[in-house]
C-alpha cells in the first residue's frame, strides 16, 4: 500500500511538472535598433507586421510562440543595460519586450 501511494505521488508530481513546463513564459528585452530594416518599428508599435519577427525570435530561443511584444521604457528594465546594445550609428534606440511561451 505504501509503494502504491508513493507511485501515485510521483505520478502527480510528474504531471504537475509537465504542466509547468508547457505553461512556461519568458520575457526577452531586445535592443530596438534604428539601424535595422524597419522590423524594429513593427515590434515597437505592436503592429501586426511585428508578429512574424517576434515569432521567429521566440523560435530561435526554443519557444513555440510569441505571446506578446511591445516597446518598453528604460526605467521598466531591471538590471544593467549595456550601452553597446542600445546605441548604434543613429543614436540610442528603444527596447522591445518580447514575451515567449512554450
PDB file of N, CA and C in Angstrom:
ATOM      1  N   UNK A   1       0.815  -1.192   0.000  1.00  0.00           N
ATOM      2  CA  UNK A   1       0.000   0.000   0.000  1.00  0.00           C
ATOM      3  C   UNK A   1       0.864   1.262   0.000  1.00  0.00           C
ATOM      4  N   UNK A   2       1.938   1.194   0.764  1.00  0.00           N
ATOM      5  CA  UNK A   2       2.835   2.342   0.856  1.00  0.00           C
ATOM      6  C   UNK A   2       3.491   2.641  -0.495  1.00  0.00           C
ATOM      7  N   UNK A   3       3.906   1.601  -1.205  1.00  0.00           N
ATOM      8  CA  UNK A   3       4.540   1.802  -2.511  1.00  0.00           C
ATOM      9  C   UNK A   3       3.534   2.309  -3.538  1.00  0.00           C
ATOM     10  N   UNK A   4       2.276   1.898  -3.412  1.00  0.00           N
ATOM     11  CA  UNK A   4       1.236   2.399  -4.310  1.00  0.00           C
ATOM     12  C   UNK A   4       1.030   3.899  -4.104  1.00  0.00           C
ATOM     13  N   UNK A   5       1.012   4.333  -2.849  1.00  0.00           N
ATOM     14  CA  UNK A   5       0.883   5.755  -2.536  1.00  0.00           C
ATOM     15  C   UNK A   5       2.078   6.538  -3.070  1.00  0.00           C
ATOM     16  N   UNK A   6       3.285   5.985  -2.908  1.00  0.00           N
ATOM     17  CA  UNK A   6       4.494   6.652  -3.406  1.00  0.00           C
ATOM     18  C   UNK A   6       4.452   6.771  -4.923  1.00  0.00           C
ATOM     19  N   UNK A   7       3.987   5.734  -5.606  1.00  0.00           N
ATOM     20  CA  UNK A   7       3.881   5.779  -7.065  1.00  0.00           C
ATOM     21  C   UNK A   7       2.856   6.816  -7.499  1.00  0.00           C
ATOM     22  N   UNK A   8       1.733   6.881  -6.788  1.00  0.00           N
ATOM     23  CA  UNK A   8       0.704   7.871  -7.092  1.00  0.00           C
ATOM     24  C   UNK A   8       1.233   9.284  -6.909  1.00  0.00           C
ATOM     25  N   UNK A   9       1.944   9.496  -5.814  1.00  0.00           N
ATOM     26  CA  UNK A   9       2.517  10.812  -5.535  1.00  0.00           C
ATOM     27  C   UNK A   9       3.549  11.198  -6.592  1.00  0.00           C
ATOM     28  N   UNK A  10       4.373  10.251  -7.008  1.00  0.00           N
ATOM     29  CA  UNK A  10       5.372  10.514  -8.043  1.00  0.00           C
ATOM     30  C   UNK A  10       4.701  10.871  -9.365  1.00  0.00           C
ATOM     31  N   UNK A  11       3.618  10.162  -9.708  1.00  0.00           N
ATOM     32  CA  UNK A  11       2.890  10.450 -10.946  1.00  0.00           C
ATOM     33  C   UNK A  11       2.281  11.850 -10.899  1.00  0.00           C
ATOM     34  N   UNK A  12       1.732  12.230  -9.761  1.00  0.00           N
ATOM     35  CA  UNK A  12       1.159  13.582  -9.614  1.00  0.00           C
ATOM     36  C   UNK A  12       2.225  14.658  -9.783  1.00  0.00           C
ATOM     37  N   UNK A  13       3.379  14.435  -9.190  1.00  0.00           N
ATOM     38  CA  UNK A  13       4.479  15.401  -9.316  1.00  0.00           C
ATOM     39  C   UNK A  13       4.948  15.510 -10.759  1.00  0.00           C
ATOM     40  N   UNK A  14       5.011  14.378 -11.451  1.00  0.00           N
ATOM     41  CA  UNK A  14       5.428  14.385 -12.855  1.00  0.00           C
ATOM     42  C   UNK A  14       4.439  15.160 -13.714  1.00  0.00           C
ATOM     43  N   UNK A  15       3.153  14.932 -13.506  1.00  0.00           N
ATOM     44  CA  UNK A  15       2.136  15.660 -14.263  1.00  0.00           C
ATOM     45  C   UNK A  15       2.169  17.151 -13.958  1.00  0.00           C
ATOM     46  N   UNK A  16       2.362  17.513 -12.718  1.00  0.00           N
ATOM     47  CA  UNK A  16       2.435  18.927 -12.338  1.00  0.00           C
ATOM     48  C   UNK A  16       3.653  19.584 -12.976  1.00  0.00           C
ATOM     49  N   UNK A  17       4.773  18.881 -12.985  1.00  0.00           N
ATOM     50  CA  UNK A  17       5.991  19.416 -13.608  1.00  0.00           C
ATOM     51  C   UNK A  17       5.824  19.600 -15.098  1.00  0.00           C
ATOM     52  N   UNK A  18       5.147  18.663 -15.759  1.00  0.00           N
ATOM     53  CA  UNK A  18       4.895  18.764 -17.190  1.00  0.00           C
ATOM     54  C   UNK A  18       4.015  19.969 -17.494  1.00  0.00           C
ATOM     55  N   UNK A  19       3.006  20.204 -16.691  1.00  0.00           N
ATOM     56  CA  UNK A  19       2.110  21.355 -16.890  1.00  0.00           C
ATOM     57  C   UNK A  19       2.861  22.663 -16.726  1.00  0.00           C
ATOM     58  N   UNK A  20       3.784  22.732 -15.774  1.00  0.00           N
ATOM     59  CA  UNK A  20       4.561  23.951 -15.572  1.00  0.00           C
ATOM     60  C   UNK A  20       5.475  24.230 -16.745  1.00  0.00           C
ATOM     61  N   UNK A  21       6.096  23.191 -17.306  1.00  0.00           N
ATOM     62  CA  UNK A  21       6.985  23.379 -18.452  1.00  0.00           C
ATOM     63  C   UNK A  21       6.191  23.862 -19.654  1.00  0.00           C
ATOM     64  N   UNK A  22       5.010  23.295 -19.865  1.00  0.00           N
ATOM     65  CA  UNK A  22       4.198  23.690 -21.007  1.00  0.00           C
ATOM     66  C   UNK A  22       3.696  25.126 -20.876  1.00  0.00           C
ATOM     67  N   UNK A  23       3.465  25.588 -19.676  1.00  0.00           N
ATOM     68  CA  UNK A  23       2.932  26.931 -19.457  1.00  0.00           C
ATOM     69  C   UNK A  23       4.030  27.970 -19.270  1.00  0.00           C
ATOM     70  N   UNK A  24       5.277  27.576 -19.439  1.00  0.00           N
ATOM     71  CA  UNK A  24       6.389  28.485 -19.180  1.00  0.00           C
ATOM     72  C   UNK A  24       6.391  29.659 -20.161  1.00  0.00           C
ATOM     73  N   UNK A  25       6.579  30.843 -19.599  1.00  0.00           N
ATOM     74  CA  UNK A  25       6.717  32.057 -20.398  1.00  0.00           C
ATOM     75  C   UNK A  25       7.985  32.762 -19.958  1.00  0.00           C
ATOM     76  N   UNK A  26       8.599  33.465 -20.890  1.00  0.00           N
ATOM     77  CA  UNK A  26       9.792  34.243 -20.567  1.00  0.00           C
ATOM     78  C   UNK A  26       9.776  35.510 -21.411  1.00  0.00           C
ATOM     79  N   UNK A  27      10.162  36.613 -20.785  1.00  0.00           N
ATOM     80  CA  UNK A  27      10.213  37.889 -21.488  1.00  0.00           C
ATOM     81  C   UNK A  27      11.658  38.233 -21.794  1.00  0.00           C
ATOM     82  N   UNK A  28      11.920  38.525 -23.061  1.00  0.00           N
ATOM     83  CA  UNK A  28      13.246  38.918 -23.518  1.00  0.00           C
ATOM     84  C   UNK A  28      13.225  40.402 -23.840  1.00  0.00           C
ATOM     85  N   UNK A  29      14.260  41.109 -23.436  1.00  0.00           N
ATOM     86  CA  UNK A  29      14.407  42.528 -23.746  1.00  0.00           C
ATOM     87  C   UNK A  29      15.412  42.631 -24.890  1.00  0.00           C
ATOM     88  N   UNK A  30      14.977  43.222 -25.992  1.00  0.00           N
ATOM     89  CA  UNK A  30      15.788  43.298 -27.202  1.00  0.00           C
ATOM     90  C   UNK A  30      15.998  44.763 -27.563  1.00  0.00           C
ATOM     91  N   UNK A  31      17.228  45.104 -27.916  1.00  0.00           N
ATOM     92  CA  UNK A  31      17.513  46.468 -28.367  1.00  0.00           C
ATOM     93  C   UNK A  31      16.752  46.724 -29.661  1.00  0.00           C
ATOM     94  N   UNK A  32      16.056  47.817 -29.728  1.00  0.00           N
ATOM     95  CA  UNK A  32      15.250  48.196 -30.889  1.00  0.00           C
ATOM     96  C   UNK A  32      16.082  49.160 -31.727  1.00  0.00           C
ATOM     97  N   UNK A  33      16.965  48.603 -32.498  1.00  0.00           N
ATOM     98  CA  UNK A  33      17.949  49.385 -33.234  1.00  0.00           C
ATOM     99  C   UNK A  33      17.333  50.196 -34.361  1.00  0.00           C
ATOM    100  N   UNK A  34      17.591  51.503 -34.396  1.00  0.00           N
ATOM    101  CA  UNK A  34      17.094  52.319 -35.505  1.00  0.00           C
ATOM    102  C   UNK A  34      17.857  52.057 -36.802  1.00  0.00           C
ATOM    103  N   UNK A  35      18.934  51.273 -36.749  1.00  0.00           N
ATOM    104  CA  UNK A  35      19.707  50.931 -37.941  1.00  0.00           C
ATOM    105  C   UNK A  35      19.147  49.713 -38.656  1.00  0.00           C
ATOM    106  N   UNK A  36      18.110  49.103 -38.117  1.00  0.00           N
ATOM    107  CA  UNK A  36      17.593  47.854 -38.665  1.00  0.00           C
ATOM    108  C   UNK A  36      16.792  48.101 -39.940  1.00  0.00           C
ATOM    109  N   UNK A  37      16.088  47.076 -40.392  1.00  0.00           N
ATOM    110  CA  UNK A  37      15.386  47.124 -41.674  1.00  0.00           C
ATOM    111  C   UNK A  37      13.921  47.522 -41.553  1.00  0.00           C
ATOM    112  N   UNK A  38      13.520  48.167 -40.502  1.00  0.00           N
ATOM    113  CA  UNK A  38      12.142  48.585 -40.340  1.00  0.00           C
ATOM    114  C   UNK A  38      11.328  47.644 -39.465  1.00  0.00           C
ATOM    115  N   UNK A  39      11.855  46.448 -39.213  1.00  0.00           N
ATOM    116  CA  UNK A  39      11.162  45.497 -38.357  1.00  0.00           C
ATOM    117  C   UNK A  39      11.061  46.065 -36.955  1.00  0.00           C
ATOM    118  N   UNK A  40      12.051  46.854 -36.561  1.00  0.00           N
ATOM    119  CA  UNK A  40      12.047  47.454 -35.227  1.00  0.00           C
ATOM    120  C   UNK A  40      10.807  48.307 -35.002  1.00  0.00           C
ATOM    121  N   UNK A  41      10.363  49.019 -36.019  1.00  0.00           N
ATOM    122  CA  UNK A  41       9.171  49.858 -35.877  1.00  0.00           C
ATOM    123  C   UNK A  41       7.925  48.996 -35.671  1.00  0.00           C
ATOM    124  N   UNK A  42       7.839  47.888 -36.375  1.00  0.00           N
ATOM    125  CA  UNK A  42       6.687  46.989 -36.224  1.00  0.00           C
ATOM    126  C   UNK A  42       6.631  46.413 -34.817  1.00  0.00           C
ATOM    127  N   UNK A  43       7.773  46.021 -34.284  1.00  0.00           N
ATOM    128  CA  UNK A  43       7.800  45.457 -32.939  1.00  0.00           C
ATOM    129  C   UNK A  43       7.462  46.515 -31.901  1.00  0.00           C
ATOM    130  N   UNK A  44       8.071  47.677 -32.012  1.00  0.00           N
ATOM    131  CA  UNK A  44       7.878  48.726 -31.017  1.00  0.00           C
ATOM    132  C   UNK A  44       6.460  49.260 -31.018  1.00  0.00           C
ATOM    133  N   UNK A  45       5.840  49.325 -32.175  1.00  0.00           N
ATOM    134  CA  UNK A  45       4.476  49.837 -32.269  1.00  0.00           C
ATOM    135  C   UNK A  45       3.435  48.790 -31.891  1.00  0.00           C
ATOM    136  N   UNK A  46       3.864  47.534 -31.829  1.00  0.00           N
ATOM    137  CA  UNK A  46       2.910  46.461 -31.566  1.00  0.00           C
ATOM    138  C   UNK A  46       2.075  46.149 -32.792  1.00  0.00           C
ATOM    139  N   UNK A  47       2.532  46.607 -33.950  1.00  0.00           N
ATOM    140  CA  UNK A  47       1.805  46.389 -35.198  1.00  0.00           C
ATOM    141  C   UNK A  47       1.798  44.910 -35.578  1.00  0.00           C
ATOM    142  N   UNK A  48       0.842  44.550 -36.406  1.00  0.00           N
ATOM    143  CA  UNK A  48       0.725  43.159 -36.851  1.00  0.00           C
ATOM    144  C   UNK A  48       1.970  42.703 -37.605  1.00  0.00           C
ATOM    145  N   UNK A  49       2.661  43.621 -38.260  1.00  0.00           N
ATOM    146  CA  UNK A  49       3.853  43.231 -39.016  1.00  0.00           C
ATOM    147  C   UNK A  49       4.978  42.759 -38.097  1.00  0.00           C
ATOM    148  N   UNK A  50       4.915  43.070 -36.806  1.00  0.00           N
ATOM    149  CA  UNK A  50       5.930  42.622 -35.864  1.00  0.00           C
ATOM    150  C   UNK A  50       5.706  41.206 -35.371  1.00  0.00           C
ATOM    151  N   UNK A  51       4.520  40.647 -35.618  1.00  0.00           N
ATOM    152  CA  UNK A  51       4.200  39.302 -35.133  1.00  0.00           C
ATOM    153  C   UNK A  51       5.153  38.263 -35.694  1.00  0.00           C
ATOM    154  N   UNK A  52       5.465  38.358 -36.977  1.00  0.00           N
ATOM    155  CA  UNK A  52       6.369  37.383 -37.596  1.00  0.00           C
ATOM    156  C   UNK A  52       7.774  37.493 -37.012  1.00  0.00           C
ATOM    157  N   UNK A  53       8.246  38.711 -36.808  1.00  0.00           N
ATOM    158  CA  UNK A  53       9.577  38.911 -36.237  1.00  0.00           C
ATOM    159  C   UNK A  53       9.638  38.396 -34.800  1.00  0.00           C
ATOM    160  N   UNK A  54       8.590  38.654 -34.023  1.00  0.00           N
ATOM    161  CA  UNK A  54       8.550  38.178 -32.643  1.00  0.00           C
ATOM    162  C   UNK A  54       8.491  36.656 -32.601  1.00  0.00           C
ATOM    163  N   UNK A  55       7.722  36.046 -33.495  1.00  0.00           N
ATOM    164  CA  UNK A  55       7.627  34.593 -33.553  1.00  0.00           C
ATOM    165  C   UNK A  55       8.974  33.967 -33.875  1.00  0.00           C
ATOM    166  N   UNK A  56       9.652  34.492 -34.873  1.00  0.00           N
ATOM    167  CA  UNK A  56      10.959  33.959 -35.254  1.00  0.00           C
ATOM    168  C   UNK A  56      11.953  34.125 -34.110  1.00  0.00           C
ATOM    169  N   UNK A  57      11.905  35.250 -33.428  1.00  0.00           N
ATOM    170  CA  UNK A  57      12.797  35.460 -32.289  1.00  0.00           C
ATOM    171  C   UNK A  57      12.538  34.412 -31.213  1.00  0.00           C
ATOM    172  N   UNK A  58      11.267  34.180 -30.886  1.00  0.00           N
ATOM    173  CA  UNK A  58      10.932  33.187 -29.857  1.00  0.00           C
ATOM    174  C   UNK A  58      11.358  31.784 -30.283  1.00  0.00           C
ATOM    175  N   UNK A  59      11.131  31.461 -31.531  1.00  0.00           N
ATOM    176  CA  UNK A  59      11.531  30.144 -32.011  1.00  0.00           C
ATOM    177  C   UNK A  59      13.046  29.967 -31.957  1.00  0.00           C
ATOM    178  N   UNK A  60      13.794  31.047 -32.160  1.00  0.00           N
ATOM    179  CA  UNK A  60      15.257  30.956 -32.075  1.00  0.00           C
ATOM    180  C   UNK A  60      15.722  30.694 -30.645  1.00  0.00           C
ATOM    181  N   UNK A  61      14.843  30.970 -29.684  1.00  0.00           N
ATOM    182  CA  UNK A  61      15.133  30.724 -28.263  1.00  0.00           C
ATOM    183  C   UNK A  61      14.450  29.446 -27.765  1.00  0.00           C
ATOM    184  N   UNK A  62      14.004  28.593 -28.702  1.00  0.00           N
ATOM    185  CA  UNK A  62      13.350  27.314 -28.417  1.00  0.00           C
ATOM    186  C   UNK A  62      11.991  27.454 -27.719  1.00  0.00           C
ATOM    187  N   UNK A  63      11.259  28.507 -28.054  1.00  0.00           N
ATOM    188  CA  UNK A  63       9.887  28.676 -27.586  1.00  0.00           C
ATOM    189  C   UNK A  63       8.960  28.483 -28.781  1.00  0.00           C
ATOM    190  N   UNK A  64       7.743  28.102 -28.523  1.00  0.00           N
ATOM    191  CA  UNK A  64       6.801  27.784 -29.596  1.00  0.00           C
ATOM    192  C   UNK A  64       6.139  29.013 -30.208  1.00  0.00           C
ATOM    193  N   UNK A  65       5.869  30.035 -29.383  1.00  0.00           N
ATOM    194  CA  UNK A  65       5.125  31.177 -29.907  1.00  0.00           C
ATOM    195  C   UNK A  65       5.495  32.460 -29.175  1.00  0.00           C
ATOM    196  N   UNK A  66       5.119  33.566 -29.788  1.00  0.00           N
ATOM    197  CA  UNK A  66       5.285  34.882 -29.172  1.00  0.00           C
ATOM    198  C   UNK A  66       3.943  35.254 -28.558  1.00  0.00           C
ATOM    199  N   UNK A  67       3.892  35.339 -27.241  1.00  0.00           N
ATOM    200  CA  UNK A  67       2.646  35.686 -26.556  1.00  0.00           C
ATOM    201  C   UNK A  67       2.326  37.167 -26.714  1.00  0.00           C
ATOM    202  N   UNK A  68       3.372  38.017 -26.685  1.00  0.00           N
ATOM    203  CA  UNK A  68       3.173  39.459 -26.859  1.00  0.00           C
ATOM    204  C   UNK A  68       4.510  40.116 -27.180  1.00  0.00           C
ATOM    205  N   UNK A  69       4.420  41.333 -27.668  1.00  0.00           N
ATOM    206  CA  UNK A  69       5.612  42.144 -27.917  1.00  0.00           C
ATOM    207  C   UNK A  69       5.191  43.604 -27.843  1.00  0.00           C
ATOM    208  N   UNK A  70       6.101  44.415 -27.289  1.00  0.00           N
ATOM    209  CA  UNK A  70       5.785  45.838 -27.141  1.00  0.00           C
ATOM    210  C   UNK A  70       7.054  46.616 -26.856  1.00  0.00           C
ATOM    211  N   UNK A  71       6.965  47.902 -27.062  1.00  0.00           N
ATOM    212  CA  UNK A  71       8.063  48.805 -26.707  1.00  0.00           C
ATOM    213  C   UNK A  71       8.111  48.905 -25.191  1.00  0.00           C
ATOM    214  N   UNK A  72       9.308  48.963 -24.646  1.00  0.00           N
ATOM    215  CA  UNK A  72       9.481  49.049 -23.198  1.00  0.00           C
ATOM    216  C   UNK A  72      10.403  50.225 -22.890  1.00  0.00           C
ATOM    217  N   UNK A  73      10.082  50.960 -21.875  1.00  0.00           N
ATOM    218  CA  UNK A  73      10.889  52.110 -21.476  1.00  0.00           C
ATOM    219  C   UNK A  73      12.105  51.641 -20.667  1.00  0.00           C
ATOM    220  N   UNK A  74      13.183  52.402 -20.730  1.00  0.00           N
ATOM    221  CA  UNK A  74      14.395  52.059 -19.982  1.00  0.00           C
ATOM    222  C   UNK A  74      14.138  51.894 -18.488  1.00  0.00           C
ATOM    223  N   UNK A  75      13.283  52.734 -17.931  1.00  0.00           N
ATOM    224  CA  UNK A  75      13.053  52.658 -16.483  1.00  0.00           C
ATOM    225  C   UNK A  75      12.219  51.435 -16.076  1.00  0.00           C
ATOM    226  N   UNK A  76      11.639  50.725 -17.037  1.00  0.00           N
ATOM    227  CA  UNK A  76      10.922  49.485 -16.749  1.00  0.00           C
ATOM    228  C   UNK A  76      11.868  48.289 -16.646  1.00  0.00           C
ATOM    229  N   UNK A  77      13.079  48.465 -17.132  1.00  0.00           N
ATOM    230  CA  UNK A  77      14.054  47.370 -17.169  1.00  0.00           C
ATOM    231  C   UNK A  77      14.791  47.316 -15.843  1.00  0.00           C
ATOM    232  N   UNK A  78      14.773  46.156 -15.232  1.00  0.00           N
ATOM    233  CA  UNK A  78      15.549  45.975 -14.006  1.00  0.00           C
ATOM    234  C   UNK A  78      16.866  45.327 -14.390  1.00  0.00           C
ATOM    235  N   UNK A  79      17.933  45.799 -13.826  1.00  0.00           N
ATOM    236  CA  UNK A  79      19.255  45.278 -14.161  1.00  0.00           C
ATOM    237  C   UNK A  79      20.029  46.269 -15.002  1.00  0.00           C
ATOM    238  N   UNK A  80      21.156  45.829 -15.475  1.00  0.00           N
ATOM    239  CA  UNK A  80      22.067  46.687 -16.230  1.00  0.00           C
ATOM    240  C   UNK A  80      21.783  46.576 -17.720  1.00  0.00           C
ATOM    241  N   UNK A  81      21.741  47.710 -18.394  1.00  0.00           N
ATOM    242  CA  UNK A  81      21.577  47.752 -19.836  1.00  0.00           C
ATOM    243  C   UNK A  81      22.872  48.283 -20.424  1.00  0.00           C
ATOM    244  N   UNK A  82      23.684  47.416 -21.047  1.00  0.00           N
ATOM    245  CA  UNK A  82      24.944  47.892 -21.626  1.00  0.00           C
ATOM    246  C   UNK A  82      24.698  48.904 -22.740  1.00  0.00           C
ATOM    247  N   UNK A  83      25.501  49.944 -22.790  1.00  0.00           N
ATOM    248  CA  UNK A  83      25.353  50.986 -23.813  1.00  0.00           C
ATOM    249  C   UNK A  83      25.554  50.396 -25.192  1.00  0.00           C
ATOM    250  N   UNK A  84      26.453  49.437 -25.349  1.00  0.00           N
ATOM    251  CA  UNK A  84      26.754  48.869 -26.658  1.00  0.00           C
ATOM    252  C   UNK A  84      25.555  48.168 -27.284  1.00  0.00           C
ATOM    253  N   UNK A  85      24.600  47.695 -26.486  1.00  0.00           N
ATOM    254  CA  UNK A  85      23.440  47.007 -27.050  1.00  0.00           C
ATOM    255  C   UNK A  85      22.301  47.953 -27.380  1.00  0.00           C
ATOM    256  N   UNK A  86      22.395  49.189 -26.962  1.00  0.00           N
ATOM    257  CA  UNK A  86      21.269  50.085 -27.189  1.00  0.00           C
ATOM    258  C   UNK A  86      21.585  51.259 -28.109  1.00  0.00           C
ATOM    259  N   UNK A  87      22.832  51.465 -28.459  1.00  0.00           N
ATOM    260  CA  UNK A  87      23.197  52.599 -29.297  1.00  0.00           C
ATOM    261  C   UNK A  87      23.870  52.126 -30.582  1.00  0.00           C
ATOM    262  N   UNK A  88      23.433  52.694 -31.672  1.00  0.00           N
ATOM    263  CA  UNK A  88      24.021  52.388 -32.975  1.00  0.00           C
ATOM    264  C   UNK A  88      24.500  53.660 -33.636  1.00  0.00           C
ATOM    265  N   UNK A  89      24.673  53.590 -34.941  1.00  0.00           N
ATOM    266  CA  UNK A  89      25.152  54.756 -35.688  1.00  0.00           C
ATOM    267  C   UNK A  89      24.160  55.906 -35.627  1.00  0.00           C
ATOM    268  N   UNK A  90      22.871  55.574 -35.505  1.00  0.00           N
ATOM    269  CA  UNK A  90      21.834  56.610 -35.488  1.00  0.00           C
ATOM    270  C   UNK A  90      21.493  57.098 -34.090  1.00  0.00           C
ATOM    271  N   UNK A  91      22.272  56.688 -33.116  1.00  0.00           N
ATOM    272  CA  UNK A  91      21.987  57.092 -31.740  1.00  0.00           C
ATOM    273  C   UNK A  91      21.404  55.950 -30.942  1.00  0.00           C
ATOM    274  N   UNK A  92      20.955  56.273 -29.763  1.00  0.00           N
ATOM    275  CA  UNK A  92      20.409  55.246 -28.880  1.00  0.00           C
ATOM    276  C   UNK A  92      18.957  54.958 -29.237  1.00  0.00           C
ATOM    277  N   UNK A  93      18.640  53.676 -29.332  1.00  0.00           N
ATOM    278  CA  UNK A  93      17.283  53.267 -29.676  1.00  0.00           C
ATOM    279  C   UNK A  93      16.493  52.875 -28.452  1.00  0.00           C
ATOM    280  N   UNK A  94      15.304  52.444 -28.713  1.00  0.00           N
ATOM    281  CA  UNK A  94      14.419  51.980 -27.663  1.00  0.00           C
ATOM    282  C   UNK A  94      14.641  50.486 -27.455  1.00  0.00           C
ATOM    283  N   UNK A  95      13.840  49.923 -26.574  1.00  0.00           N
ATOM    284  CA  UNK A  95      13.880  48.490 -26.335  1.00  0.00           C
ATOM    285  C   UNK A  95      12.513  47.899 -26.563  1.00  0.00           C
ATOM    286  N   UNK A  96      12.498  46.620 -26.910  1.00  0.00           N
ATOM    287  CA  UNK A  96      11.260  45.880 -27.143  1.00  0.00           C
ATOM    288  C   UNK A  96      11.255  44.702 -26.185  1.00  0.00           C
ATOM    289  N   UNK A  97      10.125  44.468 -25.534  1.00  0.00           N
ATOM    290  CA  UNK A  97       9.941  43.291 -24.687  1.00  0.00           C
ATOM    291  C   UNK A  97       9.145  42.277 -25.494  1.00  0.00           C
ATOM    292  N   UNK A  98       9.728  41.086 -25.685  1.00  0.00           N
ATOM    293  CA  UNK A  98       9.046  40.007 -26.399  1.00  0.00           C
ATOM    294  C   UNK A  98       8.786  38.893 -25.396  1.00  0.00           C
ATOM    295  N   UNK A  99       7.522  38.586 -25.179  1.00  0.00           N
ATOM    296  CA  UNK A  99       7.167  37.509 -24.253  1.00  0.00           C
ATOM    297  C   UNK A  99       6.932  36.241 -25.071  1.00  0.00           C
ATOM    298  N   UNK A 100       7.739  35.226 -24.777  1.00  0.00           N
ATOM    299  CA  UNK A 100       7.668  33.956 -25.496  1.00  0.00           C
ATOM    300  C   UNK A 100       7.041  32.900 -24.598  1.00  0.00           C
ATOM    301  N   UNK A 101       6.329  31.966 -25.205  1.00  0.00           N
ATOM    302  CA  UNK A 101       5.674  30.883 -24.468  1.00  0.00           C
ATOM    303  C   UNK A 101       5.998  29.551 -25.109  1.00  0.00           C
ATOM    304  N   UNK A 102       5.988  28.521 -24.279  1.00  0.00           N
ATOM    305  CA  UNK A 102       6.262  27.151 -24.767  1.00  0.00           C
ATOM    306  C   UNK A 102       5.052  26.566 -25.427  1.00  0.00           C
TER     307      UNK A 102
END
